[in-house]
Every structure is written in structure tokens, then in C-alpha cells.
């Protein structure tokens, strides 16, 4: 089985991409116990989870928080074909380059290992980021600058990777999904989600947007903050009718406002799905 490691900025990215491949590519959750994962993935991830430093755990009203070795495996999905397993990793931010670099160094070592039971003779990498105000081209350039020195031994053409596309280099491959507002070079995942979810909840979004606008003065989401925060607030409020009290991550994962037909018509969704299913 060929693993595809998908490095995401956060849980919302993972919720969206998992929903996308379920709706458009018939992917299914891979829910078997970690010990039954194909070798050496079972040992590799088992070791990472076991190395968490429990003494650094913090206890909050919402429950204990045990520090993870970033990036952490958060979800796994199996594509209909017999070969590819998508492993979604939460990096907890766009600035975790040191942690991701260490993880990639371990993967490169597995890719170069001559031992078939302890190595990974083939795998794919997908980097998922918001374009933000940097823009798609600069975000892509940053990925290349940061990770080419680590990956060049197994992906000698990594520096030629294009945005929202797949690059194949023998048994290894790499791709990236960079979220931006449709028709623009900048933006975030929220710029993709808002129009998609508006198709089936226009009136709720309008009411939610007015509510947010009426109450943002003096708050963290007032006009001077990034627009993505206000969009998150609007989508969260609009999703409360059948996901009361839930976060936007849950709404993106489960809401009927995201529909298969609308995703299939979205050029951006088709592009992201293509990267994840053809790598």
C-alpha cells in the first residue's frame, strides 16, 4: 500500500479535504487499529504517539492536553483503488517548518532504506496551505525553498513543483493545494467554503453575516482583522441550526450545506481532489 502524507495547517483543512474526497472520490475512513496498519507505518506512528511527554500535559475545563510530536496523524482515508492510503497530518499552523522538516527527514530515511519491511519504497507528499496575503506563488516558493534541501535525494525535481498540481519522480511524488479566493492570488480556505455553502443556505448566511457585523465592534473580529476570521464566524453561526454548539470543523465535516453536486461543479474543489487522488 502506497501512503500519501498530507500536511495541513489545521483541523479545518483536514475536515474539508476529507469531506471533499468522500463526496467526490468515494474515499472511506480508514479506521483499523494503528497496530494493523501496513508495515512500517504501524511502528512509525506508534512510536511517535508513544514518545509524547506526559509530564508536560496540561489540564483545562475541556480536558487534558497532552503535547504531541508535530505533525500529528489526525485522519486516514482509503481511496477506492487498492494502493493509496491518505494520511492527514495536522501541523497546527503554517509556521511549523522545523517540525515538518524533521518529519520529512525521517520519511526520506525510510524511502532510502533497502529493507522492504522497514522502509517505504514509494510514497507521496501533499502540502496544504492558505495563500493568505503572501499569494499562491510566494507560498509555493517558500515550500520549495524550505523543503528542497531535504527532499532532493528522493524527489530531485521537487523544485519544479507547480501550485495545485502533482509532480511524479519515479516511486515518489509531491503535490500541493494552496487555498485562495476564486479568481485571485490571495486568500484562505474560507474563501472557498463561503460560496460553496451559500448555495444551499443563502438566507442563513445573510442573517448570520448581519449578526456578526452588528456585534463585531470592539471584538477580535472587527474590520481591522483578516477577513477570514469574519467568514469563519459567519459560517459557524449559519451552521448552528443543525449543529448547535459545534465548531466550524464539525460543521464543515457534517453540514448538509456542503453538497456533492456543488463540490463537483467547483473548479477549485475538482483541482484539490485531483491532487489528492492522482498523486
PDB file of N, CA and C in Angstrom, residues 119-167:
ATOM      1  N   UNK A 119      11.291  -0.166   5.379  1.00  0.00           N
ATOM      2  CA  UNK A 119      11.370   1.034   4.562  1.00  0.00           C
ATOM      3  C   UNK A 119      10.070   1.318   3.843  1.00  0.00           C
ATOM      4  N   UNK A 120      10.032   2.469   3.177  1.00  0.00           N
ATOM      5  CA  UNK A 120       8.890   2.862   2.353  1.00  0.00           C
ATOM      6  C   UNK A 120       9.407   3.091   0.940  1.00  0.00           C
ATOM      7  N   UNK A 121       9.321   2.080   0.069  1.00  0.00           N
ATOM      8  CA  UNK A 121       9.893   2.205  -1.276  1.00  0.00           C
ATOM      9  C   UNK A 121       9.139   3.162  -2.185  1.00  0.00           C
ATOM     10  N   UNK A 122       7.949   3.586  -1.745  1.00  0.00           N
ATOM     11  CA  UNK A 122       7.165   4.537  -2.547  1.00  0.00           C
ATOM     12  C   UNK A 122       6.197   5.273  -1.630  1.00  0.00           C
ATOM     13  N   UNK A 123       6.075   6.564  -1.821  1.00  0.00           N
ATOM     14  CA  UNK A 123       5.069   7.338  -1.097  1.00  0.00           C
ATOM     15  C   UNK A 123       4.881   8.696  -1.761  1.00  0.00           C
ATOM     16  N   UNK A 124       3.819   9.386  -1.364  1.00  0.00           N
ATOM     17  CA  UNK A 124       3.538  10.720  -1.877  1.00  0.00           C
ATOM     18  C   UNK A 124       3.455  11.732  -0.753  1.00  0.00           C
ATOM     19  N   UNK A 125       3.695  12.981  -1.090  1.00  0.00           N
ATOM     20  CA  UNK A 125       3.621  14.090  -0.132  1.00  0.00           C
ATOM     21  C   UNK A 125       2.718  15.172  -0.696  1.00  0.00           C
ATOM     22  N   UNK A 126       1.805  15.678   0.107  1.00  0.00           N
ATOM     23  CA  UNK A 126       0.961  16.803  -0.302  1.00  0.00           C
ATOM     24  C   UNK A 126       1.047  17.887   0.766  1.00  0.00           C
ATOM     25  N   UNK A 127       1.335  19.111   0.346  1.00  0.00           N
ATOM     26  CA  UNK A 127       1.434  20.240   1.267  1.00  0.00           C
ATOM     27  C   UNK A 127       0.205  21.125   1.075  1.00  0.00           C
ATOM     28  N   UNK A 128      -0.523  21.368   2.160  1.00  0.00           N
ATOM     29  CA  UNK A 128      -1.775  22.123   2.102  1.00  0.00           C
ATOM     30  C   UNK A 128      -1.621  23.409   2.907  1.00  0.00           C
ATOM     31  N   UNK A 129      -1.824  24.539   2.237  1.00  0.00           N
ATOM     32  CA  UNK A 129      -1.664  25.840   2.886  1.00  0.00           C
ATOM     33  C   UNK A 129      -2.669  26.838   2.356  1.00  0.00           C
ATOM     34  N   UNK A 130      -2.931  27.870   3.146  1.00  0.00           N
ATOM     35  CA  UNK A 130      -3.626  29.057   2.647  1.00  0.00           C
ATOM     36  C   UNK A 130      -2.620  29.934   1.912  1.00  0.00           C
ATOM     37  N   UNK A 131      -3.088  30.594   0.864  1.00  0.00           N
ATOM     38  CA  UNK A 131      -2.231  31.570   0.185  1.00  0.00           C
ATOM     39  C   UNK A 131      -2.013  32.783   1.089  1.00  0.00           C
ATOM     40  N   UNK A 132      -3.048  33.118   1.892  1.00  0.00           N
ATOM     41  CA  UNK A 132      -3.011  34.312   2.741  1.00  0.00           C
ATOM     42  C   UNK A 132      -2.663  35.531   1.907  1.00  0.00           C
ATOM     43  N   UNK A 133      -2.046  36.517   2.521  1.00  0.00           N
ATOM     44  CA  UNK A 133      -1.657  37.721   1.780  1.00  0.00           C
ATOM     45  C   UNK A 133      -0.340  37.532   1.027  1.00  0.00           C
ATOM     46  N   UNK A 134       0.362  36.434   1.318  1.00  0.00           N
ATOM     47  CA  UNK A 134       1.599  36.137   0.587  1.00  0.00           C
ATOM     48  C   UNK A 134       1.323  35.908  -0.891  1.00  0.00           C
ATOM     49  N   UNK A 135       0.226  35.240  -1.182  1.00  0.00           N
ATOM     50  CA  UNK A 135      -0.099  34.886  -2.550  1.00  0.00           C
ATOM     51  C   UNK A 135       0.333  33.464  -2.867  1.00  0.00           C
ATOM     52  N   UNK A 136      -0.295  32.887  -3.868  1.00  0.00           N
ATOM     53  CA  UNK A 136      -0.025  31.500  -4.249  1.00  0.00           C
ATOM     54  C   UNK A 136       1.435  31.299  -4.635  1.00  0.00           C
ATOM     55  N   UNK A 137       1.957  32.175  -5.462  1.00  0.00           N
ATOM     56  CA  UNK A 137       3.322  31.997  -5.973  1.00  0.00           C
ATOM     57  C   UNK A 137       4.365  32.063  -4.864  1.00  0.00           C
ATOM     58  N   UNK A 138       4.192  33.001  -3.934  1.00  0.00           N
ATOM     59  CA  UNK A 138       5.169  33.127  -2.850  1.00  0.00           C
ATOM     60  C   UNK A 138       5.051  31.967  -1.877  1.00  0.00           C
ATOM     61  N   UNK A 139       3.821  31.516  -1.618  1.00  0.00           N
ATOM     62  CA  UNK A 139       3.640  30.357  -0.738  1.00  0.00           C
ATOM     63  C   UNK A 139       4.324  29.134  -1.347  1.00  0.00           C
ATOM     64  N   UNK A 140       4.158  28.944  -2.650  1.00  0.00           N
ATOM     65  CA  UNK A 140       4.804  27.825  -3.336  1.00  0.00           C
ATOM     66  C   UNK A 140       6.319  27.963  -3.279  1.00  0.00           C
ATOM     67  N   UNK A 141       6.824  29.164  -3.515  1.00  0.00           N
ATOM     68  CA  UNK A 141       8.269  29.396  -3.467  1.00  0.00           C
ATOM     69  C   UNK A 141       8.832  29.085  -2.086  1.00  0.00           C
ATOM     70  N   UNK A 142       8.080  29.440  -1.041  1.00  0.00           N
ATOM     71  CA  UNK A 142       8.525  29.152   0.322  1.00  0.00           C
ATOM     72  C   UNK A 142       8.604  27.647   0.574  1.00  0.00           C
ATOM     73  N   UNK A 143       7.631  26.899   0.072  1.00  0.00           N
ATOM     74  CA  UNK A 143       7.657  25.440   0.208  1.00  0.00           C
ATOM     75  C   UNK A 143       8.909  24.855  -0.436  1.00  0.00           C
ATOM     76  N   UNK A 144       9.201  25.308  -1.633  1.00  0.00           N
ATOM     77  CA  UNK A 144      10.370  24.799  -2.360  1.00  0.00           C
ATOM     78  C   UNK A 144      11.668  25.147  -1.642  1.00  0.00           C
ATOM     79  N   UNK A 145      11.775  26.395  -1.212  1.00  0.00           N
ATOM     80  CA  UNK A 145      13.000  26.834  -0.536  1.00  0.00           C
ATOM     81  C   UNK A 145      13.239  26.057   0.756  1.00  0.00           C
ATOM     82  N   UNK A 146      12.154  25.804   1.484  1.00  0.00           N
ATOM     83  CA  UNK A 146      12.273  25.158   2.792  1.00  0.00           C
ATOM     84  C   UNK A 146      12.568  23.673   2.679  1.00  0.00           C
ATOM     85  N   UNK A 147      11.914  22.978   1.751  1.00  0.00           N
ATOM     86  CA  UNK A 147      11.958  21.515   1.766  1.00  0.00           C
ATOM     87  C   UNK A 147      12.789  20.867   0.655  1.00  0.00           C
ATOM     88  N   UNK A 148      13.205  21.621  -0.350  1.00  0.00           N
ATOM     89  CA  UNK A 148      14.048  21.033  -1.403  1.00  0.00           C
ATOM     90  C   UNK A 148      15.342  20.435  -0.849  1.00  0.00           C
ATOM     91  N   UNK A 149      16.047  21.118   0.087  1.00  0.00           N
ATOM     92  CA  UNK A 149      17.289  20.527   0.614  1.00  0.00           C
ATOM     93  C   UNK A 149      17.080  19.170   1.284  1.00  0.00           C
ATOM     94  N   UNK A 150      15.889  18.943   1.819  1.00  0.00           N
ATOM     95  CA  UNK A 150      15.607  17.666   2.491  1.00  0.00           C
ATOM     96  C   UNK A 150      15.174  16.603   1.502  1.00  0.00           C
ATOM     97  N   UNK A 151      14.383  16.994   0.503  1.00  0.00           N
ATOM     98  CA  UNK A 151      13.723  16.026  -0.367  1.00  0.00           C
ATOM     99  C   UNK A 151      14.459  15.726  -1.668  1.00  0.00           C
ATOM    100  N   UNK A 152      15.503  16.469  -1.981  1.00  0.00           N
ATOM    101  CA  UNK A 152      16.093  16.350  -3.313  1.00  0.00           C
ATOM    102  C   UNK A 152      16.663  14.966  -3.601  1.00  0.00           C
ATOM    103  N   UNK A 153      17.024  14.195  -2.557  1.00  0.00           N
ATOM    104  CA  UNK A 153      17.610  12.873  -2.815  1.00  0.00           C
ATOM    105  C   UNK A 153      16.578  11.864  -3.307  1.00  0.00           C
ATOM    106  N   UNK A 154      15.310  12.047  -2.923  1.00  0.00           N
ATOM    107  CA  UNK A 154      14.269  11.136  -3.422  1.00  0.00           C
ATOM    108  C   UNK A 154      13.338  11.827  -4.421  1.00  0.00           C
ATOM    109  N   UNK A 155      13.310  13.157  -4.370  1.00  0.00           N
ATOM    110  CA  UNK A 155      12.496  13.942  -5.308  1.00  0.00           C
ATOM    111  C   UNK A 155      13.383  15.007  -5.943  1.00  0.00           C
ATOM    112  N   UNK A 156      14.257  14.607  -6.866  1.00  0.00           N
ATOM    113  CA  UNK A 156      15.205  15.565  -7.435  1.00  0.00           C
ATOM    114  C   UNK A 156      14.552  16.715  -8.200  1.00  0.00           C
ATOM    115  N   UNK A 157      13.283  16.559  -8.581  1.00  0.00           N
ATOM    116  CA  UNK A 157      12.597  17.624  -9.320  1.00  0.00           C
ATOM    117  C   UNK A 157      11.591  18.375  -8.448  1.00  0.00           C
ATOM    118  N   UNK A 158      11.728  18.247  -7.129  1.00  0.00           N
ATOM    119  CA  UNK A 158      10.777  18.907  -6.232  1.00  0.00           C
ATOM    120  C   UNK A 158      10.724  20.418  -6.474  1.00  0.00           C
ATOM    121  N   UNK A 159      11.830  21.015  -6.810  1.00  0.00           N
ATOM    122  CA  UNK A 159      11.872  22.471  -7.030  1.00  0.00           C
ATOM    123  C   UNK A 159      11.081  22.889  -8.271  1.00  0.00           C
ATOM    124  N   UNK A 160      10.620  21.914  -9.067  1.00  0.00           N
ATOM    125  CA  UNK A 160       9.832  22.221 -10.263  1.00  0.00           C
ATOM    126  C   UNK A 160       8.333  22.065 -10.022  1.00  0.00           C
ATOM    127  N   UNK A 161       7.946  21.734  -8.811  1.00  0.00           N
ATOM    128  CA  UNK A 161       6.534  21.513  -8.493  1.00  0.00           C
ATOM    129  C   UNK A 161       5.711  22.771  -8.754  1.00  0.00           C
ATOM    130  N   UNK A 162       4.524  22.577  -9.308  1.00  0.00           N
ATOM    131  CA  UNK A 162       3.606  23.685  -9.574  1.00  0.00           C
ATOM    132  C   UNK A 162       2.512  23.739  -8.518  1.00  0.00           C
ATOM    133  N   UNK A 163       1.898  24.893  -8.381  1.00  0.00           N
ATOM    134  CA  UNK A 163       0.810  25.050  -7.411  1.00  0.00           C
ATOM    135  C   UNK A 163      -0.405  24.246  -7.843  1.00  0.00           C
ATOM    136  N   UNK A 164      -1.049  23.599  -6.893  1.00  0.00           N
ATOM    137  CA  UNK A 164      -2.274  22.844  -7.135  1.00  0.00           C
ATOM    138  C   UNK A 164      -2.105  21.808  -8.239  1.00  0.00           C
ATOM    139  N   UNK A 165      -1.003  21.098  -8.172  1.00  0.00           N
ATOM    140  CA  UNK A 165      -0.696  20.080  -9.169  1.00  0.00           C
ATOM    141  C   UNK A 165       0.161  19.001  -8.528  1.00  0.00           C
ATOM    142  N   UNK A 166       0.429  17.954  -9.305  1.00  0.00           N
ATOM    143  CA  UNK A 166       1.202  16.806  -8.827  1.00  0.00           C
ATOM    144  C   UNK A 166       2.470  16.664  -9.652  1.00  0.00           C
ATOM    145  N   UNK A 167       3.576  16.362  -8.971  1.00  0.00           N
ATOM    146  CA  UNK A 167       4.848  16.095  -9.627  1.00  0.00           C
ATOM    147  C   UNK A 167       5.272  14.671  -9.275  1.00  0.00           C
TER     148      UNK A 167
END
